[in-house]
Structures are given as structure tokens and as C-alpha cells.
Amino acid sequence: MPTLCKPSVSVPENVITMEDTLKFAETAHAGKPQLPLVLRLIRNTGVQKRHIVQPIEKTLRHPGFEERNRIFEAEAKKRCPPVIGEALANAGLTTKDIDAIIFVSCTGFMMPSMTAWLINNLGFRTNTRQIPIAQLGCAAGGAAINRAHDFCTAYPDNNVLIVSCELCSLCYQPDDDGVGSLLSDGLFGDAVAAAVVRGSGGTGVSLERNASYIIPNTENWISYAVRATGFHFQLDRRVPGTMEPLAPVLRELAVNHGWNIASLDFYIIHAGGPRILADLSKFLGVDEDMFRHSWATLTEYGNIASAVVFDALRRLFEEDTMTPGATGVIAGFGPGITAEMAMGRWSTDAPTAGMDRVAHAVLASAEEAQ
């Protein structure tokens, strides 16, 4: 059974607090009629701080789409290798053991994909499959887990590396006064995450079933307007209410697996915002504390898009309360409106000694490539 091992997550060194965000919004958009609403919405996010790749002074300036995409590529190449090295060590594997790489991001564009750079510079085999996912937004973390599960089911004993690189601050649009854009400026943060799905062995979530679902006729509720200045985030006011139609889908998925969605042992849920988490716990009949890892990610890092599920899962690992056989669900939500869901059971495997050298080897390869 494929097993999702402990993720590695890294956030940039530049920190912006909620107080900073409110101050910058008041200054940059003073006198705009929608500003009081946006300030209230930002306060209600519960996001106490976020991490961004550039100092806030640079983030508040727009150097053009071309320069921003250059920064994305440079930062991705700098920040992904150490996270990958740690994820491989967590799984007890080396780059040579990886059969496919899934790279997800909705905040920058590269062609060839970042997967090609990783293979050429970090010591992966040249026959490693490349699976870039670019347009599922926040749902891509869940989708990557599900596609890795599918791959390992089709090719038993193969291993898949997932890499999520979300530099949301590079999509900030200082001249966009839309409510969705302004709210996103106070909600989204930057992060890089990686995790390995092992075809056999490993400690973590043994993936047993997955499913996808799209709420009909909601494809424009979360979207990018692609303009000369880059990606402009657009958010329909109906998005926070989408957990009511999605809760029955999650419930049915659990029932089909012989489980009760309200009585699982762990819940790794995309922290799209406070109402998403509050509503889903209500409609599923689950105590909000069961979503504590998702709440912690939202509070400390903001919405880090596809990386959310990996950070919440990392926190579950570090809490160290799971026992073999514990049941749980992983769910990511994003544009579409799309849900990517997985059911799994906690499993343990004997640790592999000496795997700290894996992380060092990957880092050394990356430093040579810079």
C-alpha cells in the first residue's frame, strides 16, 4: 500500500504580521470605498503572520511580470533542494530511488518544468517521470498526493516525490482594488514543501482511497485574470459557503470506504480561510480541535496554497500521537471549485539509519548547480 511519509516544509525569512498588513493596506488604498470591508475581512482571517520571499518594501513594488517570474525561478531553485533533501531523508530514500516527481505551483511559470532542473541538478535518474501540475491552485496539494497514490498503485514498489513551491507574494498587485485581490494580500503566504509517497514501506499515511469532485458551474468562483502585470487573483463572495455542498461528498467517500467521516482519528484539511475550516467541522459533525493542525498553519503561515496540506501533515507527525491503524482524511480545495480527497490509515515502518547523509548529498548537488 503506498505510504505518504513525513513532509518537509520551509518558509522564507521575511515576516509580515497582521498589523503590518493592515497598515500597508490603509496606506496603499486610502480613501477607496471597499477598504473598510477589506480591513474587516483581513482581521477575520486569523492570520497572525506570514512569510514572504522578499522584504515587504520590494513586495509592495511591481517590477513587471517578467522580473517577478525570474524571481520565482531563482527562488525556487534556491529553496527547493534543501526541502527535498529533508523529505527524502524522512522517507529513508535517495534521489536514485525516486521514479516520478510531481511539481506543483500556481504562482510562477517555467518551461521546461522545474522537474527537469531537479533531475539535472540533484542527482535523480534521467528516466524519472515528470508530472508538473500548474492550474489546480490550492487543490494541487491534494491532487499531487492522489496522483502519487495512483502512480504507485499502477507501479508497485515505485516511489514518488512531491514538491510544492508557492510564492504567493509574487502575485501581489498593488494597483488592483478588487475585494478578492485585496483580501488575498492579507491571506496568502509563501512556502516550499516536499513529501515522498513510497510504494512500499515507510511511516506515515497508508493511502487507501482517493477521489476528486467539482462543484458544478463554479469554475469562475476562484480564478486568475492573466494580464500584462501577471496573475490577478479573483474570488467570488460565495466561495466561503462551499463547504456545505462538499461535506456530503466527503461523507460519501468515507461511507464507501466503510468509515464514518465524523469519527476519524486525524483530519488534514486545506486551510483556505477560517470559515472553510469552521463550516466543514460543523457540517461533518467534527470538533474544531480535530482541525488544529490546519488552524495552526493558517494562523502562523497564512494560506500557503498547495503547501497547506503538507504543513498540516508535518504538524501531525511532530505531535507524535498517532498509532498504527489510526484513520484519517486529507482534503484540498481550490479553483473549479475542486476537491481532492484521500482516505488513509497510519502505518509504521522501521527507521533507516544514516539517512541524514541523503539531505547533505542533495544540498551539495544543489550548491554545485547554483
Short mmCIF file of C-alpha atoms in Angstrom, two decimals:
data_model
loop_
_atom_site.label_atom_id
_atom_site.label_comp_id
_atom_site.label_asym_id
_atom_site.label_seq_id
_atom_site.Cartn_x
_atom_site.Cartn_y
_atom_site.Cartn_z
CA MET A 1 0.00 0.00 0.00
CA PRO A 2 1.50 3.42 -0.94
CA THR A 3 2.55 5.45 2.12
CA LEU A 4 2.76 9.24 2.38
CA CYS A 5 5.82 9.93 4.51
CA LYS A 6 6.62 12.93 6.71
CA PRO A 7 6.74 16.16 4.69
CA SER A 8 9.43 18.80 4.90
CA VAL A 9 8.30 22.44 4.88
CA SER A 10 10.27 25.68 4.71
CA VAL A 11 9.07 29.27 4.83
CA PRO A 12 11.09 32.36 3.82
CA GLU A 13 12.86 34.57 6.33
CA ASN A 14 10.84 37.76 5.76
CA VAL A 15 7.89 38.02 8.15
CA ILE A 16 4.80 40.20 7.85
CA THR A 17 2.28 40.37 10.68
CA MET A 18 -1.43 41.10 10.52
CA GLU A 19 -0.73 44.55 11.97
CA ASP A 20 1.79 45.19 9.16
CA THR A 21 -0.74 44.07 6.55
CA LEU A 22 -3.47 46.34 7.88
CA LYS A 23 -1.11 49.32 8.00
CA PHE A 24 0.12 48.79 4.44
CA ALA A 25 -3.44 48.31 3.15
CA GLU A 26 -4.62 51.52 4.82
CA THR A 27 -1.73 53.46 3.29
CA ALA A 28 -1.79 51.98 -0.21
CA HIS A 29 -5.57 52.05 -0.65
CA ALA A 30 -6.57 55.07 1.43
CA GLY A 31 -9.93 56.51 0.51
CA LYS A 32 -11.09 53.51 -1.53
CA PRO A 33 -14.76 52.68 -0.79
CA GLN A 34 -14.09 48.95 -0.35
CA LEU A 35 -11.19 49.46 2.08
CA PRO A 36 -13.22 49.21 5.34
CA LEU A 37 -14.71 45.90 4.17
CA VAL A 38 -11.31 44.52 3.22
CA LEU A 39 -9.74 45.55 6.53
CA ARG A 40 -12.53 43.75 8.36
CA LEU A 41 -12.08 40.65 6.22
CA ILE A 42 -8.32 40.63 6.82
CA ARG A 43 -8.83 40.90 10.59
CA ASN A 44 -11.25 37.97 10.42
CA THR A 45 -8.75 35.69 8.64
CA GLY A 46 -6.99 34.93 11.91
CA VAL A 47 -3.66 35.02 10.07
CA GLN A 48 -1.25 36.40 12.66
CA LYS A 49 1.85 36.31 10.46
CA ARG A 50 3.09 35.18 7.06
CA HIS A 51 6.47 34.62 5.44
CA ILE A 52 7.44 36.16 2.09
CA VAL A 53 10.45 35.73 -0.21
CA GLN A 54 11.27 39.43 -0.47
CA PRO A 55 11.26 42.22 2.11
CA ILE A 56 7.88 43.92 2.23
CA GLU A 57 9.27 47.09 0.60
CA LYS A 58 10.13 45.11 -2.53
CA THR A 59 6.89 43.14 -2.39
CA LEU A 60 4.89 46.37 -2.44
CA ARG A 61 6.55 47.42 -5.70
CA HIS A 62 5.71 45.79 -9.02
CA PRO A 63 8.80 45.38 -11.25
CA GLY A 64 6.78 43.74 -14.03
CA PHE A 65 5.62 40.22 -14.78
CA GLU A 66 8.90 39.22 -16.45
CA GLU A 67 11.01 40.18 -13.42
CA ARG A 68 8.62 38.54 -10.99
CA ASN A 69 8.75 35.28 -12.90
CA ARG A 70 12.56 35.50 -12.93
CA ILE A 71 12.49 35.88 -9.16
CA PHE A 72 10.16 32.87 -8.89
CA GLU A 73 12.57 30.69 -10.87
CA ALA A 74 15.63 31.84 -8.92
CA GLU A 75 13.92 31.41 -5.53
CA ALA A 76 12.51 28.00 -6.46
CA LYS A 77 15.96 26.74 -7.45
CA LYS A 78 17.41 28.05 -4.20
CA ARG A 79 14.69 26.92 -1.81
CA CYS A 80 13.53 23.56 -3.17
CA PRO A 81 16.73 21.47 -2.83
CA PRO A 82 17.10 21.58 0.99
CA VAL A 83 13.40 20.80 1.44
CA ILE A 84 13.67 17.88 -0.99
CA GLY A 85 16.74 16.57 0.82
CA GLU A 86 14.90 16.54 4.13
CA ALA A 87 11.81 14.88 2.62
CA LEU A 88 13.94 12.12 1.11
CA ALA A 89 15.66 11.57 4.44
CA ASN A 90 12.26 11.41 6.16
CA ALA A 91 11.28 8.64 3.74
CA GLY A 92 14.59 6.79 4.04
CA LEU A 93 15.32 7.14 0.32
CA THR A 94 17.83 8.75 -2.03
CA THR A 95 17.29 10.58 -5.30
CA LYS A 96 18.09 7.34 -7.16
CA ASP A 97 15.08 5.66 -5.52
CA ILE A 98 12.58 8.17 -6.96
CA ASP A 99 10.63 7.08 -10.05
CA ALA A 100 8.47 10.17 -10.58
CA ILE A 101 8.48 13.81 -9.49
CA ILE A 102 5.26 15.79 -9.16
CA PHE A 103 5.91 19.55 -9.03
CA VAL A 104 3.01 21.83 -8.14
CA SER A 105 2.78 25.61 -8.17
CA CYS A 106 0.27 28.25 -9.21
CA THR A 107 2.50 31.29 -8.54
CA GLY A 108 5.12 31.11 -11.29
CA PHE A 109 5.73 29.52 -14.68
CA MET A 110 8.67 27.56 -16.08
CA MET A 111 9.10 25.53 -19.24
CA PRO A 112 10.78 23.09 -19.10
CA SER A 113 9.18 22.43 -15.75
CA MET A 114 11.13 22.71 -12.52
CA THR A 115 11.15 18.89 -12.63
CA ALA A 116 13.74 18.96 -15.42
CA TRP A 117 16.04 21.22 -13.40
CA LEU A 118 15.69 18.98 -10.35
CA ILE A 119 16.57 15.86 -12.35
CA ASN A 120 19.59 17.50 -13.97
CA ASN A 121 20.97 19.09 -10.81
CA LEU A 122 20.04 16.97 -7.81
CA GLY A 123 21.08 13.51 -8.94
CA PHE A 124 17.74 11.98 -9.91
CA ARG A 125 17.76 9.29 -12.58
CA THR A 126 17.34 10.54 -16.15
CA ASN A 127 14.36 8.21 -16.65
CA THR A 128 12.44 9.79 -13.75
CA ARG A 129 8.89 10.64 -14.83
CA GLN A 130 7.91 14.31 -14.74
CA ILE A 131 4.41 15.33 -13.65
CA PRO A 132 4.05 19.12 -13.36
CA ILE A 133 0.69 20.44 -12.10
CA ALA A 134 0.17 24.17 -12.64
CA GLN A 135 -3.50 25.11 -12.67
CA LEU A 136 -5.24 23.49 -9.70
CA GLY A 137 -4.30 26.23 -7.24
CA CYS A 138 -4.77 25.29 -3.61
CA ALA A 139 -6.27 21.92 -4.55
CA ALA A 140 -3.00 20.84 -6.15
CA GLY A 141 -1.52 19.57 -2.88
CA GLY A 142 -4.33 17.05 -2.52
CA ALA A 143 -4.22 16.28 -6.25
CA ALA A 144 -0.48 15.59 -6.08
CA ILE A 145 -0.99 13.12 -3.23
CA ASN A 146 -3.76 11.39 -5.17
CA ARG A 147 -1.78 11.19 -8.41
CA ALA A 148 1.20 9.80 -6.48
CA HIS A 149 -1.15 7.22 -4.96
CA ASP A 150 -2.42 6.31 -8.43
CA PHE A 151 1.13 6.05 -9.80
CA CYS A 152 2.31 3.77 -7.00
CA THR A 153 -0.81 1.64 -7.39
CA ALA A 154 -0.07 1.22 -11.10
CA TYR A 155 3.65 0.65 -10.46
CA PRO A 156 4.01 -1.18 -7.13
CA ASP A 157 7.27 -0.53 -5.26
CA ASN A 158 7.87 2.71 -7.18
CA ASN A 159 8.36 5.95 -5.24
CA VAL A 160 7.08 9.45 -6.00
CA LEU A 161 8.50 12.77 -4.81
CA ILE A 162 6.02 15.65 -4.47
CA VAL A 163 7.33 19.23 -4.44
CA SER A 164 5.11 22.26 -3.79
CA CYS A 165 6.58 25.73 -4.37
CA GLU A 166 4.09 28.52 -3.69
CA LEU A 167 5.48 32.07 -3.69
CA CYS A 168 2.14 33.83 -3.45
CA SER A 169 3.65 37.22 -2.61
CA LEU A 170 4.99 37.42 -6.18
CA CYS A 171 1.36 37.70 -7.32
CA TYR A 172 0.65 40.82 -5.25
CA GLN A 173 -0.97 43.50 -7.39
CA PRO A 174 -0.57 46.95 -5.74
CA ASP A 175 -2.89 48.70 -8.22
CA ASP A 176 -5.71 46.13 -8.09
CA ASP A 177 -8.53 47.38 -5.86
CA GLY A 178 -10.83 44.37 -6.25
CA VAL A 179 -12.03 42.90 -2.96
CA GLY A 180 -10.71 39.44 -3.87
CA SER A 181 -7.27 40.80 -4.72
CA LEU A 182 -7.07 42.94 -1.58
CA LEU A 183 -8.20 40.07 0.63
CA SER A 184 -5.60 37.76 -0.91
CA ASP A 185 -2.90 40.29 0.02
CA GLY A 186 -3.74 39.64 3.68
CA LEU A 187 -4.34 35.90 3.46
CA PHE A 188 -1.69 34.20 1.33
CA GLY A 189 1.87 33.39 2.35
CA ASP A 190 4.92 31.77 0.77
CA ALA A 191 6.23 28.27 1.43
CA VAL A 192 8.04 25.32 -0.12
CA ALA A 193 7.08 21.77 0.82
CA ALA A 194 8.08 18.28 -0.26
CA ALA A 195 6.98 14.77 0.63
CA VAL A 196 7.57 11.25 -0.65
CA VAL A 197 4.94 8.64 -1.37
CA ARG A 198 6.63 5.26 -1.07
CA GLY A 199 5.20 2.33 -2.99
CA SER A 200 6.08 0.08 -0.07
CA GLY A 201 7.47 0.59 3.39
CA GLY A 202 7.75 3.88 5.20
CA THR A 203 5.97 5.51 8.14
CA GLY A 204 3.01 7.78 7.66
CA VAL A 205 -0.37 7.70 5.97
CA SER A 206 -1.04 4.48 4.10
CA LEU A 207 -3.18 5.74 1.21
CA GLU A 208 -6.22 3.54 0.61
CA ARG A 209 -8.73 5.51 -1.46
CA ASN A 210 -8.92 8.84 -3.25
CA ALA A 211 -11.50 10.87 -5.11
CA SER A 212 -12.00 14.15 -6.94
CA TYR A 213 -15.10 16.29 -7.13
CA ILE A 214 -16.02 19.56 -8.81
CA ILE A 215 -19.00 21.65 -7.73
CA PRO A 216 -20.95 22.24 -10.95
CA ASN A 217 -20.90 25.71 -12.50
CA THR A 218 -18.44 27.26 -10.05
CA GLU A 219 -15.43 27.44 -12.36
CA ASN A 220 -15.26 31.25 -12.15
CA TRP A 221 -15.53 31.50 -8.37
CA ILE A 222 -11.76 31.24 -7.84
CA SER A 223 -9.65 32.32 -10.78
CA TYR A 224 -6.71 34.24 -12.16
CA ALA A 225 -7.16 37.07 -14.60
CA VAL A 226 -3.92 36.87 -16.61
CA ARG A 227 -2.92 40.39 -17.61
CA ALA A 228 0.23 42.23 -18.67
CA THR A 229 1.07 42.67 -14.99
CA GLY A 230 0.72 38.97 -14.22
CA PHE A 231 -1.78 36.94 -12.23
CA HIS A 232 -4.68 38.82 -10.65
CA PHE A 233 -6.50 36.75 -8.03
CA GLN A 234 -10.30 36.81 -8.29
CA LEU A 235 -12.57 35.47 -5.56
CA ASP A 236 -16.36 35.20 -5.63
CA ARG A 237 -18.12 36.07 -2.38
CA ARG A 238 -19.87 32.67 -2.50
CA VAL A 239 -16.61 30.69 -2.05
CA PRO A 240 -16.68 30.60 1.79
CA GLY A 241 -20.05 28.80 1.60
CA THR A 242 -18.76 25.88 -0.49
CA MET A 243 -18.18 23.54 2.44
CA GLU A 244 -21.92 22.87 2.74
CA PRO A 245 -22.09 21.07 -0.66
CA LEU A 246 -18.65 19.48 -0.21
CA ALA A 247 -19.30 17.96 3.23
CA PRO A 248 -21.72 15.33 1.84
CA VAL A 249 -19.11 14.39 -0.79
CA LEU A 250 -16.54 13.73 1.95
CA ARG A 251 -19.13 11.83 3.96
CA GLU A 252 -19.99 9.62 0.99
CA LEU A 253 -16.31 8.93 0.29
CA ALA A 254 -15.88 7.71 3.88
CA VAL A 255 -19.06 5.60 3.76
CA ASN A 256 -17.89 3.93 0.55
CA HIS A 257 -14.74 3.02 2.41
CA GLY A 258 -16.65 1.65 5.38
CA TRP A 259 -15.75 4.58 7.66
CA ASN A 260 -17.68 7.30 9.48
CA ILE A 261 -16.32 10.72 8.47
CA ALA A 262 -17.25 12.14 11.89
CA SER A 263 -15.17 9.69 13.90
CA LEU A 264 -11.76 9.54 12.25
CA ASP A 265 -8.50 9.96 14.14
CA PHE A 266 -6.98 12.76 12.06
CA TYR A 267 -8.09 15.41 9.57
CA ILE A 268 -5.65 17.18 7.25
CA ILE A 269 -7.77 19.91 5.67
CA HIS A 270 -6.81 22.77 3.37
CA ALA A 271 -6.80 25.98 5.40
CA GLY A 272 -8.33 28.24 2.78
CA GLY A 273 -9.68 30.56 5.45
CA PRO A 274 -11.34 30.43 8.86
CA ARG A 275 -14.86 29.91 7.57
CA ILE A 276 -13.74 26.98 5.42
CA LEU A 277 -12.44 25.18 8.49
CA ALA A 278 -15.29 26.24 10.80
CA ASP A 279 -18.03 25.30 8.33
CA LEU A 280 -16.51 21.95 7.42
CA SER A 281 -16.17 20.93 11.06
CA LYS A 282 -19.81 21.93 11.59
CA PHE A 283 -21.21 20.14 8.54
CA LEU A 284 -19.16 16.99 9.22
CA GLY A 285 -20.02 16.98 12.92
CA VAL A 286 -16.33 17.08 13.89
CA ASP A 287 -14.91 19.06 16.82
CA GLU A 288 -12.85 22.04 15.59
CA ASP A 289 -9.88 20.83 17.64
CA MET A 290 -9.58 17.91 15.22
CA PHE A 291 -8.61 20.52 12.61
CA ARG A 292 -5.97 22.03 14.93
CA HIS A 293 -3.06 21.41 12.55
CA SER A 294 -4.82 23.22 9.71
CA TRP A 295 -5.74 26.07 12.07
CA ALA A 296 -2.09 26.33 13.16
CA THR A 297 -0.91 26.55 9.55
CA LEU A 298 -3.43 29.29 8.80
CA THR A 299 -2.52 31.29 11.92
CA GLU A 300 1.26 31.03 11.58
CA TYR A 301 1.80 30.91 7.81
CA GLY A 302 -1.46 32.06 6.22
CA ASN A 303 -2.94 30.26 3.24
CA ILE A 304 0.14 28.75 1.57
CA ALA A 305 -1.91 27.31 -1.29
CA SER A 306 -0.98 23.75 -2.30
CA ALA A 307 1.57 23.52 0.53
CA VAL A 308 -1.09 23.74 3.27
CA VAL A 309 -1.87 20.01 3.44
CA PHE A 310 1.83 19.17 3.71
CA ASP A 311 2.42 21.62 6.54
CA ALA A 312 -0.65 20.41 8.43
CA LEU A 313 0.53 16.81 7.95
CA ARG A 314 4.02 17.74 9.15
CA ARG A 315 2.46 19.08 12.34
CA LEU A 316 0.57 15.81 12.81
CA PHE A 317 3.83 13.88 12.53
CA GLU A 318 5.55 16.15 15.03
CA GLU A 319 2.67 15.87 17.50
CA ASP A 320 3.53 12.15 17.58
CA THR A 321 0.16 10.91 18.82
CA MET A 322 -0.81 8.54 16.01
CA THR A 323 -0.76 4.78 16.49
CA PRO A 324 -0.81 2.12 13.75
CA GLY A 325 -4.26 1.77 12.25
CA ALA A 326 -5.42 5.32 13.06
CA THR A 327 -7.78 6.50 10.32
CA GLY A 328 -7.87 9.87 8.63
CA VAL A 329 -8.68 12.08 5.68
CA ILE A 330 -6.69 14.56 3.60
CA ALA A 331 -8.62 17.16 1.61
CA GLY A 332 -7.54 20.05 -0.59
CA PHE A 333 -9.88 22.60 -2.17
CA GLY A 334 -9.26 25.04 -5.00
CA PRO A 335 -10.38 26.52 -8.32
CA GLY A 336 -13.13 24.70 -10.05
CA ILE A 337 -14.47 24.58 -7.29
CA THR A 338 -12.42 21.39 -6.98
CA ALA A 339 -11.98 18.99 -4.06
CA GLU A 340 -9.17 16.41 -3.96
CA MET A 341 -9.68 13.90 -1.15
CA ALA A 342 -7.81 10.90 0.22
CA MET A 343 -8.56 8.34 2.91
CA GLY A 344 -5.71 6.65 4.72
CA ARG A 345 -4.56 4.73 7.74
CA TRP A 346 -1.47 5.37 9.87
CA SER A 347 1.26 2.81 9.38
CA THR A 348 4.77 2.47 10.75
CA ASP A 349 7.99 1.03 9.42
CA ALA A 350 11.40 0.51 10.99
CA PRO A 351 13.54 3.66 10.54
CA THR A 352 16.50 3.51 8.19
CA ALA A 353 19.75 4.51 9.88
CA GLY A 354 22.13 7.11 8.46
CA MET A 355 19.67 8.86 6.17
CA ASP A 356 20.84 12.31 7.28
CA ARG A 357 23.52 11.94 4.61
CA VAL A 358 20.79 11.96 1.95
CA ALA A 359 19.85 15.54 2.78
CA HIS A 360 23.51 16.60 2.74
CA ALA A 361 24.07 14.95 -0.65
CA VAL A 362 21.07 16.73 -2.22
CA LEU A 363 22.20 20.06 -0.78
CA ALA A 364 25.72 19.57 -2.12
CA SER A 365 24.37 18.84 -5.62
CA ALA A 366 22.18 21.95 -5.50
CA GLU A 367 25.04 24.18 -4.39
CA GLU A 368 27.14 22.98 -7.32
CA ALA A 369 24.27 23.83 -9.69
CA GLN A 370 23.84 27.42 -8.45
#
